[in-house]
Structures are given as structure tokens and as C-alpha cells.
XYZ file of C-alpha atoms in Angstrom:
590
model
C 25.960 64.132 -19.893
C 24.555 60.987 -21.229
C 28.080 59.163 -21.207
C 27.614 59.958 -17.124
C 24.306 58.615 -17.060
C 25.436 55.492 -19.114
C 28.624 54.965 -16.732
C 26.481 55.873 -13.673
C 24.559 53.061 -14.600
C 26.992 50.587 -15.467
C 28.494 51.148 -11.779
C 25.004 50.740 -9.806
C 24.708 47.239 -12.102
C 28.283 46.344 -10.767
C 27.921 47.325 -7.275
C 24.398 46.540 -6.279
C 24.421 42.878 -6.858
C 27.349 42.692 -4.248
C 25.132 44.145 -1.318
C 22.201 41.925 -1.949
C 22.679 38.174 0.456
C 21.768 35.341 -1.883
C 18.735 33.309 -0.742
C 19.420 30.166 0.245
C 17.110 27.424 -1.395
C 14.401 25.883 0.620
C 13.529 22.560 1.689
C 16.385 20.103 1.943
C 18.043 17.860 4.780
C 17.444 20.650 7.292
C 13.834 20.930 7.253
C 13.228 17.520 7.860
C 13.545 17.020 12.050
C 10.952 19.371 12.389
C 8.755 17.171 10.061
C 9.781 13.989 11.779
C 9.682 15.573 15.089
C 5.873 16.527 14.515
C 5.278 13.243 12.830
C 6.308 11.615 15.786
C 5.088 13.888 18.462
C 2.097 13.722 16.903
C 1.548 9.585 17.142
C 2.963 9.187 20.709
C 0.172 11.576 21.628
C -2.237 9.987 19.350
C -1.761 6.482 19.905
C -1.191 6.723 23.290
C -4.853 7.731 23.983
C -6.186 4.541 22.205
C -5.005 1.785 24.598
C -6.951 2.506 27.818
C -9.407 4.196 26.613
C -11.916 1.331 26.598
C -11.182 1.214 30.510
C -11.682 4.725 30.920
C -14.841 5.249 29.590
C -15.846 1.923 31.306
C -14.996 2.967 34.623
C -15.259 7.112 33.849
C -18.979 7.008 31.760
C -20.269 4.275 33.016
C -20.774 2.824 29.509
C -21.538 -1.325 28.860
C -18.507 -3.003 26.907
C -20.455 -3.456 23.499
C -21.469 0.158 23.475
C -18.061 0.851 23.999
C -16.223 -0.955 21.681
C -18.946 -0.017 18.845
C -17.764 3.228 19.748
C -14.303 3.166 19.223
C -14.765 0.809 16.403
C -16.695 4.254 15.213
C -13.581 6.715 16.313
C -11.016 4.198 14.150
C -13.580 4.211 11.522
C -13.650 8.361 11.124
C -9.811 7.928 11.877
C -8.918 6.156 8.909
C -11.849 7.706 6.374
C -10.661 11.176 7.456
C -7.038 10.633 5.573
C -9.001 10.347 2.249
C -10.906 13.547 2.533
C -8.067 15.175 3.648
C -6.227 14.147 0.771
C -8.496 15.466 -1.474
C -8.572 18.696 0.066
C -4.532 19.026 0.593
C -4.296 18.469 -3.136
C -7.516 20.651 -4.492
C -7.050 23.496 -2.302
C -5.513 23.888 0.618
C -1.757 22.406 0.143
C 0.110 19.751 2.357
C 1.640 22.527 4.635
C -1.714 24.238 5.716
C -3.286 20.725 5.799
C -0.696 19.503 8.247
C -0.703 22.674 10.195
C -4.861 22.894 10.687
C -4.760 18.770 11.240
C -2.324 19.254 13.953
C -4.285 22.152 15.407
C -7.708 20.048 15.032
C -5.983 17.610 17.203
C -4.474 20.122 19.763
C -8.075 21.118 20.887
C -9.674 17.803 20.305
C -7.159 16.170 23.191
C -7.788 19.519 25.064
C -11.261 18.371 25.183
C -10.807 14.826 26.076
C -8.365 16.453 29.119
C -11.452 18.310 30.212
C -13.538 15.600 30.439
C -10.884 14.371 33.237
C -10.513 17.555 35.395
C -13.687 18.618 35.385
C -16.065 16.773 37.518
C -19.412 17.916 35.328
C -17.806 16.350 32.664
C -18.603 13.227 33.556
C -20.935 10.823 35.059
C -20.650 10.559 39.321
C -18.319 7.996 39.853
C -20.332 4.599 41.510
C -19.462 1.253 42.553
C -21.005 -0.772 39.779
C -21.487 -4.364 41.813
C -23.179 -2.470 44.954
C -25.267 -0.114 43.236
C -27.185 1.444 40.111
C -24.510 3.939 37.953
C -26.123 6.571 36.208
C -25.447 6.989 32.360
C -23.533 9.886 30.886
C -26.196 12.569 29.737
C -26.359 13.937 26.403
C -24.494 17.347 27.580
C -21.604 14.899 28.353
C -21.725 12.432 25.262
C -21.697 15.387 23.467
C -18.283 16.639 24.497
C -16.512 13.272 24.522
C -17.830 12.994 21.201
C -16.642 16.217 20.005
C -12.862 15.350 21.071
C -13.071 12.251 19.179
C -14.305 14.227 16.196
C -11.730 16.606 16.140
C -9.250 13.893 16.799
C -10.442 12.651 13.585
C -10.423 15.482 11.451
C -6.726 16.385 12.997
C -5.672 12.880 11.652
C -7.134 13.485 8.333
C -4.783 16.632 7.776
C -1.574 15.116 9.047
C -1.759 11.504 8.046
C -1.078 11.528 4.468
C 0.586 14.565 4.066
C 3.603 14.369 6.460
C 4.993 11.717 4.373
C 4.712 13.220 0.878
C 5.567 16.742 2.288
C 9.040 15.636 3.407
C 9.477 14.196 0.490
C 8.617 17.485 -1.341
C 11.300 18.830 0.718
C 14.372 16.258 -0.860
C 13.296 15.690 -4.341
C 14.947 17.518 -6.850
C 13.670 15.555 -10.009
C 14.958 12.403 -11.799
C 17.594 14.473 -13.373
C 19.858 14.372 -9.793
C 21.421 11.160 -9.717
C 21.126 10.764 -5.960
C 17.381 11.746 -5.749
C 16.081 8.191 -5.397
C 18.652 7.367 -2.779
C 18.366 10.512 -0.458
C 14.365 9.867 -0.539
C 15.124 6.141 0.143
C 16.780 7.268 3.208
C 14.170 9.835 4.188
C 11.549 6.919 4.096
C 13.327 4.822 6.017
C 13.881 7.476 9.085
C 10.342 7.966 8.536
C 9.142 4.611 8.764
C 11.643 4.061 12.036
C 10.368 7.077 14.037
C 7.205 5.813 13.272
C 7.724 2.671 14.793
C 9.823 4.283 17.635
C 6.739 6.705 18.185
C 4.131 3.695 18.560
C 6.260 1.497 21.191
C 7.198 4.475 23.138
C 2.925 5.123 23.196
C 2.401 1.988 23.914
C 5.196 1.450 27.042
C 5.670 4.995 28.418
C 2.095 6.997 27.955
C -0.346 3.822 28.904
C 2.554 3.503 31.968
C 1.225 7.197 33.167
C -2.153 6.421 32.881
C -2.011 3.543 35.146
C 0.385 5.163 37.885
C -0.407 8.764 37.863
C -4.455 8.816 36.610
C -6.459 9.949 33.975
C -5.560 13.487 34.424
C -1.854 13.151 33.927
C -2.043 10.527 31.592
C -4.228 12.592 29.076
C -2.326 15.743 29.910
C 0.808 14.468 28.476
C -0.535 13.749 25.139
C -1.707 17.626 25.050
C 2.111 19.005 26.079
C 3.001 16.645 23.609
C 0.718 17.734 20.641
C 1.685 21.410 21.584
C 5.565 21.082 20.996
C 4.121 18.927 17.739
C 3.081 22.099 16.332
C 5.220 24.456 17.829
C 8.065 22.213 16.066
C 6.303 21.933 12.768
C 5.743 25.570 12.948
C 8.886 27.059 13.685
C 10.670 25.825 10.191
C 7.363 27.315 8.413
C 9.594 29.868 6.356
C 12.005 27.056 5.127
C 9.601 24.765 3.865
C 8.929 23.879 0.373
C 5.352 24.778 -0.418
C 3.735 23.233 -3.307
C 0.460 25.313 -4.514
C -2.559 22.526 -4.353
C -3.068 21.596 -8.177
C -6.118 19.690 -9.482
C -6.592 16.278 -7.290
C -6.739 12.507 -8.985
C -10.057 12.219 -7.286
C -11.548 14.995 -9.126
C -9.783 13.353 -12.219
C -11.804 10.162 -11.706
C -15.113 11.976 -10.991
C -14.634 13.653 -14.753
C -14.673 10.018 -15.896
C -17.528 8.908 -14.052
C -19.772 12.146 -15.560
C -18.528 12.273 -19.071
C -19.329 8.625 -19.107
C -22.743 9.166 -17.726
C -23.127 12.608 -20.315
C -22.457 9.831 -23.145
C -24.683 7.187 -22.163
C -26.506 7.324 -25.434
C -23.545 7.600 -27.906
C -22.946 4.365 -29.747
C -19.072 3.527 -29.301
C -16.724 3.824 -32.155
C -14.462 1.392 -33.218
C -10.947 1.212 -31.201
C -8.769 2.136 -34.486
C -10.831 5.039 -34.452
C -8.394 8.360 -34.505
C -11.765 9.811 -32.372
C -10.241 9.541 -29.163
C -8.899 12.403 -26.479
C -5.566 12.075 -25.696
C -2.629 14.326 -25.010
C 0.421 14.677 -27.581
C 2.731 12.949 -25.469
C 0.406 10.274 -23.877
C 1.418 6.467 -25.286
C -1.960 5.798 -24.592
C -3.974 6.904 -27.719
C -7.060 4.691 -27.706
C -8.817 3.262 -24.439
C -8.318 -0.522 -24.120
C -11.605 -2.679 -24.248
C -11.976 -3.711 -20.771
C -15.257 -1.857 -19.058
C -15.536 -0.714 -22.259
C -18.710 1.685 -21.159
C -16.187 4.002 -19.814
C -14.455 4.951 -22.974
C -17.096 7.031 -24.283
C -15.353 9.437 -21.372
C -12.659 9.940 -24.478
C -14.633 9.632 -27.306
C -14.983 12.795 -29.035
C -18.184 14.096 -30.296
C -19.431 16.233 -33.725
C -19.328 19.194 -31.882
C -16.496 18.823 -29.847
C -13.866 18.401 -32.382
C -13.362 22.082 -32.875
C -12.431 22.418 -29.378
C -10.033 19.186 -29.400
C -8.871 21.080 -32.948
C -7.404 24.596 -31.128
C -4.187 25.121 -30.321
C -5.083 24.971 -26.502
C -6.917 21.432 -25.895
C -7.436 22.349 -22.404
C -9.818 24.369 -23.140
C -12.195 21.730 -23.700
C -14.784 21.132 -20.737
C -13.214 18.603 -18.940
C -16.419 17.124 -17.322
C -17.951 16.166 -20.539
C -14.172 15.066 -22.334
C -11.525 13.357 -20.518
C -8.487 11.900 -21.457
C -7.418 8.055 -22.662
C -4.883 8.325 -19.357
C -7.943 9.581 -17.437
C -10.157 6.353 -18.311
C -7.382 3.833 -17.518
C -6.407 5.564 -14.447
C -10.300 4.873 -13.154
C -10.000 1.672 -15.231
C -7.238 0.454 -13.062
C -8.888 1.452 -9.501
C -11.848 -0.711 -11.091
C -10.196 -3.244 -11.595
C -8.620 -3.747 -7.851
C -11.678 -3.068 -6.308
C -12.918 -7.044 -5.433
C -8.901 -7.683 -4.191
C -9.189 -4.869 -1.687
C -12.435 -5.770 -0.610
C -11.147 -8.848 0.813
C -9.381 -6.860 3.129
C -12.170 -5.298 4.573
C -12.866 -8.153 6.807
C -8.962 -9.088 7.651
C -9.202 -5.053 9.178
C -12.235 -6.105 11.408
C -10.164 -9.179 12.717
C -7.007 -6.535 13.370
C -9.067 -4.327 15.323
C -10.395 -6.354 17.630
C -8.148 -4.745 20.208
C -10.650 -4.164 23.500
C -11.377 -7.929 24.191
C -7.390 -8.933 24.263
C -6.744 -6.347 26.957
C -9.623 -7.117 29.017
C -8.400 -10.599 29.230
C -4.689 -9.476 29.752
C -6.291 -7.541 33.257
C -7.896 -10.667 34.295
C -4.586 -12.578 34.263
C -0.902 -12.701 35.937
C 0.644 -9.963 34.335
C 4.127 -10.561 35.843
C 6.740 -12.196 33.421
C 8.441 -14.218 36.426
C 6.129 -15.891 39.000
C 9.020 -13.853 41.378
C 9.047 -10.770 39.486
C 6.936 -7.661 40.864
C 6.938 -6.151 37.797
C 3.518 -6.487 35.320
C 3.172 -5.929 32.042
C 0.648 -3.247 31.256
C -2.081 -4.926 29.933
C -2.216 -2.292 26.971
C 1.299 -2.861 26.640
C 0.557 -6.270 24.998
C 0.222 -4.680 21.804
C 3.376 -3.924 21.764
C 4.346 -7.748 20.676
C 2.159 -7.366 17.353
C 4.145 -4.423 16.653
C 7.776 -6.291 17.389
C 6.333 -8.944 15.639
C 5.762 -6.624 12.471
C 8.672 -5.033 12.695
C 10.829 -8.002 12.732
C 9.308 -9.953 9.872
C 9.895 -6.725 7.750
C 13.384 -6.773 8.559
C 14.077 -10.172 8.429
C 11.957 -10.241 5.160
C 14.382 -7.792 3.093
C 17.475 -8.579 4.856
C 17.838 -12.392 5.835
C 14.856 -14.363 4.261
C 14.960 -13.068 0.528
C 19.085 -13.070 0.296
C 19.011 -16.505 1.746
C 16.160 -17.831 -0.433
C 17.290 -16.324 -3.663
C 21.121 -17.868 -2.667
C 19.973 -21.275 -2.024
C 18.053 -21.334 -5.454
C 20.388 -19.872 -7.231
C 17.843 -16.861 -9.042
C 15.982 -14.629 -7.517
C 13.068 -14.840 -5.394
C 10.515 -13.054 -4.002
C 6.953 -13.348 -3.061
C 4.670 -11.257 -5.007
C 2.050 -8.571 -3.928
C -1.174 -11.334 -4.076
C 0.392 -14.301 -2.306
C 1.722 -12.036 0.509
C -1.988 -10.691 1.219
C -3.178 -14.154 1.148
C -0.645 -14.947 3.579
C -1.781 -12.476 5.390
C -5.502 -13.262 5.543
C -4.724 -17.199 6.218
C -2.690 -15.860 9.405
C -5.246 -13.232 10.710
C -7.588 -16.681 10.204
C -4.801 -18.415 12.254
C -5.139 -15.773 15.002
C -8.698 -15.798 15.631
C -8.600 -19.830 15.997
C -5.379 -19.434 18.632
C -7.656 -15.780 20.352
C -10.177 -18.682 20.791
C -8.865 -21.453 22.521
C -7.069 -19.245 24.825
C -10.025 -17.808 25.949
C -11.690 -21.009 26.589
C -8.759 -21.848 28.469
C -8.311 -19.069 30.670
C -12.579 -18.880 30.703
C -12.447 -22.469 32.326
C -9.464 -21.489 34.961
C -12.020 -18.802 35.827
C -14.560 -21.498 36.477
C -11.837 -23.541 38.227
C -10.822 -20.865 40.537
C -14.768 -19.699 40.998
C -13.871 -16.581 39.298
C -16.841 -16.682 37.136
C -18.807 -13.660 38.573
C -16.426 -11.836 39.627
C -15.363 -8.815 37.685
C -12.166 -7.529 39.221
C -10.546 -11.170 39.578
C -7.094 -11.636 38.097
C -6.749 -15.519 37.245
C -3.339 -17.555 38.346
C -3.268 -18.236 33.993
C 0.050 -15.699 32.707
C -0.918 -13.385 30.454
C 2.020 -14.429 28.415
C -0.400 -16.663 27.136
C -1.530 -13.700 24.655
C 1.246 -13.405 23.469
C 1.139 -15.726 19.884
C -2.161 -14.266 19.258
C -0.671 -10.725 19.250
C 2.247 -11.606 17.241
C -0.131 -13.495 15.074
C -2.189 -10.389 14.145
C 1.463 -8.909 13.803
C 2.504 -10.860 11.085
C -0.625 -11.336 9.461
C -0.410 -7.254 8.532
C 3.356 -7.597 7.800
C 1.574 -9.255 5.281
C -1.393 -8.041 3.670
C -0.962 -4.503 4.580
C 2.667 -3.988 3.025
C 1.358 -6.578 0.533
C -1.638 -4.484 -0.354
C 0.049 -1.346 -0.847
C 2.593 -2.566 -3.060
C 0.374 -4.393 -4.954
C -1.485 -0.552 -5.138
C 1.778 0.643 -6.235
C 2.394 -1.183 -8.962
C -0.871 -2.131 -10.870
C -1.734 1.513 -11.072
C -0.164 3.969 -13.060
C 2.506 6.199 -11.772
C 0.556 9.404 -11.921
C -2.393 7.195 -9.056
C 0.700 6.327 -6.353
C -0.801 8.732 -4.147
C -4.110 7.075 -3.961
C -2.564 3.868 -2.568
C -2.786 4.905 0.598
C -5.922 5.851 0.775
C -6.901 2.930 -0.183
C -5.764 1.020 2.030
C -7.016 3.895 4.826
C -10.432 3.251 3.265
C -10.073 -0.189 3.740
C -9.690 0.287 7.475
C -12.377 2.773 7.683
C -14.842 -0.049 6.524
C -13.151 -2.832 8.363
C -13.942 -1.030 11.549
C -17.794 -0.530 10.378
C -18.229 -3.770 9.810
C -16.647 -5.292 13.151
C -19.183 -2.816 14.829
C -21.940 -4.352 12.588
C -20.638 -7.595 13.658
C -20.756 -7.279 17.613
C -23.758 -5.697 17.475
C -25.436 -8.436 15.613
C -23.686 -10.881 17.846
C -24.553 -9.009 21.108
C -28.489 -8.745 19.660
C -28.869 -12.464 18.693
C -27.148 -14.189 22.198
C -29.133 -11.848 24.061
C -32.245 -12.189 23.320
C -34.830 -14.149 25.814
C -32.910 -12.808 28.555
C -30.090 -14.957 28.181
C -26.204 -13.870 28.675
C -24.526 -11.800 25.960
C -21.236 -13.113 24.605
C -19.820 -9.905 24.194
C -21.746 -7.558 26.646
C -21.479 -9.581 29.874
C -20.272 -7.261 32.796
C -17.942 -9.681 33.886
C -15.407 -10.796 31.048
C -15.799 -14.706 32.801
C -19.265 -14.726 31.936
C -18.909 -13.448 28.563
C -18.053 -15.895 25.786
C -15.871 -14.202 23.940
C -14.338 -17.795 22.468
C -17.535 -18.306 20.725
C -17.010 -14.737 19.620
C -13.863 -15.543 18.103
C -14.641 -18.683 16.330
C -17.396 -16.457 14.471
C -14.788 -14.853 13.920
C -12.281 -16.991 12.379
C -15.244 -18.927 10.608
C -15.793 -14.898 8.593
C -11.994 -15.257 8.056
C -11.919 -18.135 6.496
C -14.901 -17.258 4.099
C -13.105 -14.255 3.209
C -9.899 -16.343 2.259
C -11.887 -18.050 -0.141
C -13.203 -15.004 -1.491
C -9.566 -14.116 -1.905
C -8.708 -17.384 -4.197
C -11.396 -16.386 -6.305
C -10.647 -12.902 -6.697
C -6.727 -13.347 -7.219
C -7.663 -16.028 -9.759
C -10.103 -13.948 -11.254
C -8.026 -10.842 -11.501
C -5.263 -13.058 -13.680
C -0.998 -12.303 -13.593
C 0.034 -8.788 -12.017
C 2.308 -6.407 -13.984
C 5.086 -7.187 -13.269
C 4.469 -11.010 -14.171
C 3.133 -10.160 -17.626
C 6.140 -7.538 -18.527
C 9.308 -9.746 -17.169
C 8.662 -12.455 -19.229
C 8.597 -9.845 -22.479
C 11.718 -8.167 -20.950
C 13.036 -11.460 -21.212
C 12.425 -12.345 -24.515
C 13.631 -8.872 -25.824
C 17.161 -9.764 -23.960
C 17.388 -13.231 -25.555
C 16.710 -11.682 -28.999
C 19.378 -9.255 -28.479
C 21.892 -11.308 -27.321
C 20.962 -13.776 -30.083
């Protein structure tokens, strides 16, 4: 009976297996259109909303242009802080798929809102003829729902902004140990990066077109359908995803730092070939180094804490009162870059100045022929900073560098630094050129007795525009791939996801302080009853050339302040271990 049992059992082992489908692993090459699709989806709805929108709450809320701009200098502002938070929260607790999925759905209802505001009449101030007569401001009911769209807007791009990148990527890596791991995410990025770029021109060309020809309704209706099928996409390839469970986020890492540090005020420090410091097994790091020395009593261990570091399970030690060596670098190293990205702070307020350009494209011939009856959108103009960024990137790693390095005969590159001051100098170099075209078209105004008039489009071609938009272009070809490679390698590997968010942060303040900036401006030429420069209600009795020599004056100070920190922060990695490489290959050929 039990040699039945046995055999019984032998056959269910043998047969069973054979009626059970294998799973087939997730993630990989097929997951990643729906990814890219919402990626993309999700920008051509996004960005298209940005362009006109200074016009529509112009015309729509009756709003004046400072109070305007300040507040979507404001909505960018939120825009780009939001990414940071939702980093945080992707990593801590929620995960990159449910962070993408409620950013997308934050989004959804915030454009459903901003639709609302269109259809419904209540939504919105009574429409008025602003030379004839008295408009009537937007009441608080009103500002309050408009405000709410842009809030949710916010928070939507703080789920899907930087997750969508790293969660494809989740999705094709297979570890170090696959020899074509780097390659296949080399490719990812790149069809990343391009429906990116595809995403913003097609924003910038075919959703500002709708607004203009077919109203505010249909123009912010299409952005909704769009954001729908965005999640629908993202959603429909939920159960083949790759889902990483949130673990412990490099922000809360830092903030352990910060606290031991502060816990250990008191503690004299020990010397550095002192065996008294935290540090895991395998960590090459087993002292802190001595720069911002006060931070290393974050490592050092204590009397009482040795029994803890002692046990077989060092974990177990409170990790808010005893970090690691790796820990105190890692915060060491964001330290350290701190001054460098400051100085892009200010190039950020000079790249958003985007309202002022397109009111002075819709003052002037937009056609491209003086025979052609086709205009350029004047939202559209944005479009040449983006060719212009686009093709200096190209050119850069295909044409320029291969050239270069052949005509030398070694290789060369520019490094991280002297690309962001490049940068800077050229966002300098726009502001000058923003200037005297403004003065120029601002005197055919006069010329053509122009200068009250609001709705008066100039004989001057708006093609005119044109180097100061490719200027900006270039000048965050720049500093903005400058700066985050410069992120990427001065910090450890275990901080390249904070890179990012740096340079998000960077924005964020950047747009704060160009609002602090026109406001101050728009308080100071005002007073006495005099003219604003930047809040005149016709754009030919505004002086927004004076408004952009301020500006290029700031950007010049700040490339100064760049000389001093680059100088001050001394060689970048890579220039002080190449040389050592170096000298190890000499010896070894030797």
C-alpha cells in the first residue's frame, strides 16, 4: 500500500508540472510604449497649456501683465519643486508605479478644471472691452478654481516627472552581470529623450495652433482627451510592469546626517586613524575625510554605542543618532556643490522669461514672407530655442567633439564647469540681444504712432526674435546638460538619483526669484504715478528693454559669481583621477 502511495506520488510530481503555463517574466522591451506613450501624452498636454496661457488669463480674467506673469512664474515654481517631493515619496513609500499613476490622475482633474473655467460662463469674469470701459476682476470664488487646476497640475507633475524615466529603466535592467544591459538602457534613454523632444514641438506647433483657430474651449479640451488616453495607456500594461517596493529614500539618508550631527554637538572629535568610526564591512570608506569636518561626529561611535555596532546585526543600531562614513560623504558631496548650483538659480530666471517674448511676437509681422499668408504663432517662437537645443546636442556628440579631438590628435572634450559657464555667458548674451530688439521694435512703434495702442501689430518681422530664442536655446544646451553631468559625476553612485532634483530645485527657485524681480521692478518704476516698465497695458508703452538690461546686468554678476565658485571649488573628479590613471599605465608599461 505504501509502494502505491510512493508511486502515486512520483506520477502527480511528473505530470503536474506539465499542466501548469510558465509565467513569462515582467518588464522588458514590451512594456515600454506604454511608458513612452504616457510620457509623451502626458507633455503634449502639459506643455501645450503653458504657451497662451498668459493671453488667456489676460483677455479671460481680466488680470494686469505683472500679476500675471508673477503668477505663472508661481505655477513653474510649484512645477519644478513638486518633482523633489515626489521623489521622496516614490522612493519612501509609495513606489514609482503608484506615483506615476496618482501624478497622472492629479493632472487628469487639474486640466478638467482649467476646461471648466472655459465652458462655464460663472467661471470667469464677464468678458469687457478693456480700452472702452472698466473690467471687473475675477472674484475670489473664481481665483480659487483657476488656482486649484494649477495646483493639481503641479502635484500631477511631481508624480510623473522623475519617475517615468527611472521606471522604464526598471523595466530593462537586468544587472551589470548581462553584458548588453548598458547598451539596451542606452537605447531606452535615447527614445526617451527623442519623444520628449517630439512631444514639446508637437505642443508647441499643433495644440497652441487649436487654441488660436478653434478657442479656448477646444484648445484646453484637447489636452484633457489627451491626458485621458495618457493614463488609460499607462494603465493598461499595469500587470506587466516591474514593480519595485519603495525602500528607504537618500533624502531621509541625509536627514540622519544632519540629526546625528546635531545629537553630537558636544562630543569632542577623535582623531581620523581612529578605528571609532561606523562603517559597513564592505564600504572602502572607513574613516570620514576632514573636509566639514563637524559632520563626522554623524559616524563617530560613542561609549555606549559600541555594543550595538559590536552585534552581529549592525543595523540594529538607531540610525538617527549613528550613520555611516558613506552616509557623511554622500551629504558631504551635496555640500560641497551647493555655491556651483546656486549660480544657476539666476540663469533659470533669465530662461523663464517666456511672457514678454510672445507679447512682442503679437505686436509684430508674423508672416515669414512679406507674400506669405501664413503667421507664425506667436507661441510657436519657442519652438526655435528648442531646435536650437536640440541641434547643438547633436552636433555636440556627433560632429564637434569627433572633429575637434581629430584635428588635435587626442581627445577632447569640454568638461562639466566650463560648459555651465558657457552657458551662463550666453543666457548673459541673450538678455543684451532681448534688449536691443525691443528698443528697436519699441521705436518702430513710436515711428508708426503705435505707442498707445494695444492691439497694433508693427511692420518690424517677428523673425527678429528669433537669435534671442535660439540664444536662450543654447545657453541651456549648456548649463543644464552641463549641470547634470557635473551632478552625475562628483557625487557618488548611490546619489545619481538626486541629480535631477537638483537641477528641478534649481528651477523652482529661479522662477521665485524672477517673480521677486518684476515685482521689485514693477514697484520701483511705478511709483509717483509714473509708467511701469513691466505692467504697462500696452506692451509700446512698457519698457521692457530697460527690463532686460537689468536683466543682463544680474547675468553678468552671476557669471562672476560663477568664476569664483568654479575656482573655489578646485579640479572635478574626473580631472584629479585621469592623471593617476595615467601614471599607473606608465608604471606598468615601464
Amino acid at each position: 500500500m505504501e509502494k502505491k502511495k510512493e508511486l502515486f506520488s512520483d506520477q502527480r510530481e511528473r505530470v503536474i508540472p506539465q499542466h501548469i503555463p510558465a509565467r513569462r517574466p515582467k518588464g522588458g522591451f514590451k512594456t515600454i510604449p506604454f511608458i513612452i506613450g504616457n510620457e509623451a501624452f502626458e507633455r503634449v498636454a502639459s506643455i501645450g497649456l503653458a504657451p497662451n496661457m498668459i493671453t488667456y488669463l489676460m483677455r479671460e480674467y481680466n488680470i494686469g501683465l505683472a500679476q500675471v506673469t508673477n503668477l505663472l512664474f508661481f505655477w513653474s515654481a510649484a512645477s519644478n519643486f513638486m518633482p523633489v517631493l515626489g521623489a521622496f515619496l516614490s522612493d519612501s513609500y509609495l513606489g514609482r508605479f503608484q506615483a506615476i499613476a496618482y501624478g497622472s490622475i492629479a493632472s487628469f482633474l487639474g486640466m478638467i478644471l482649467l476646461w471648466l473655467t472655459t465652458t462655464i460662463p460663472q467661471a470667469r469674469p464677464p468678458w469687457c472691452n478693456r480700452r472702452i470701459e472698466s473690467c471687473k476682476s475675477p472674484t475670489a470664488g473664481q481665483m480659487s478654481l483657476l488656482m486649484s487646476s494649477f495646483a493639481l497640475m503641479s502635484i500631477g507633475a511631481g508624480g510623473t516627472r522623475p519617475c517615468c524615466l527611472p521606471f522604464g529603466a526598471d523595466q530593462l535592467d537586468r544587472g551589470d552581470k548581462y553584458p548588453k544591459n548598458q547598451r539596451v538602457l542606452d537605447s531606452f534613454f535615447g527614445w526617451y529623450y527623442a519623444s520628449s523632444a517630439l512631444s514639446i514641438m508637437i505642443a508647441l506647433t499643433g495644440i497652441v495652433y487649436i487654441q488660436l483657430h478653434f478657442g479656448w474651449k477646444v484648445g484646453f479640451g484637447v489636452p484633457v482627451i489627451l491626458m485621458l488616453f495618457s493614463i488609460f495607456l499607462f494603465l493598461l500594461a499595469s500587470p506587466f510592469y516591474v514593480k519595485h517596493k519603495p525602500t528607504k529614500s537618500l533624502f531621509t539618508s541625509l536627514a540622519q546626517v544632519l540629526v546625528a550631527a546635531l545629537r553630537k554637538r558636544k562630543l569632542p572629535l577623535r582623531p581620523m586613524e581612529s578605528h571609532r568610526w561606523y562603517h559597513h564591512s564592505d564600504s572602502k570608506l572607513v574613516a570620514p575625510t576632514k573636509k566639514l569636518w563637524f559632520l563626522n561626529r554623524a559616524c563617530m561611535i560613542r561609549n555606549d554605542e559600541e555594543d550595538q555596532v559590536a552585534a552581529a546585526d549592525a543595523s540594529a543600531s538607531d540610525p538617527w543618532s549613528l550613520c555611516t562614513t558613506d552616509q557623511v560623504e554622500e551629504l558631504k558631496a551635496l555640500v560641497k556643490v551647493i555655491p556651483l548650483w546656486s549660480t544657476g538659480i539666476m540663469l533659470s530666471t533669465t530662461l523663464s522669461q517666456s511672457s514678454f517674448p510672445l507679447l512682442q511676437a503679437n505686436s509684430m509681422d508674423r508672416h515669414i514672407t512679406p507674400t506669405s499668408t501664413f503667421q507664425i504663432p506667436a507661441a510657436s517662437f519657442a519652438m526655435f530655442a528648442v531646435i536650437a537645443l536640440t541641434t547643438w546636442v547633436a552636433l555636440y556628440d556627433r560632429l564637434i567633439i569627433p572633429l575637434a579631438s581629430k584635428l588635435k590628435g587626442k581627445p577632447v572634450r569640454l568638461d562639466a564647469k566650463k560648459r555651465m559657464g558657457i552657458g551662463i555667458f550666453l543666457s548673459c548674451m541673450a538678455m543684451i540681444v532681448s534688449a536691443i530688439v525691443e528698443h528697436i521694435r519699441r521705436r518702430e512703434a513710436i515711428k508708426e504712432g503705435a505707442l498707445s495702442s494695444e492691439d497694433a501689430v508693427l511692420e518690424m518681422s517677428a523673425l527678429w526674435l528669433i537669435p534671442q530664442y535660439s540664444l536662450i536655446g543654447l545657453a541651456e544646451a549648456f548649463n543644464a546638460v552641463g549641470q547634470i553631468e557635473f551632478y552625475y559625476t562628483e557625487f557618488p553612485k548611490s546619489m545619481s538619483s538626486i541629480a535631477t532634483a537638483l537641477f528641478g530645485l534649481g528651477m523652482a527657485f529661479g522662477n521665485l526669484l524672477a517673480s521677486v524681480v518684476l515685482s521689485t521692478v514693477d514697484h520701483l518704476t511705478s511709483r509717483g504715478g509714473k509708467e511701469s516698465w513691466v505692467n504697462s497695458r500696452s506692451i509700446n508703452r512698457a519698457r521692457y528693454d530697460n527690463y532686460y538690461c537689468l536683466l543682463a546686468v544680474l547675468s553678468f554678476l552671476n557669471l562672476l559669481y560663477f568664476l569664483l565658485c568654479s575656482w573655489s571649488y578646485g579640479p572635478l573628479v574626473e580631472q584629479v583621477t585621469k592623471p593617476k590613471d595615467e601614471e599607473i599605465g606608465s608604471e606598468a608599461i615601464g
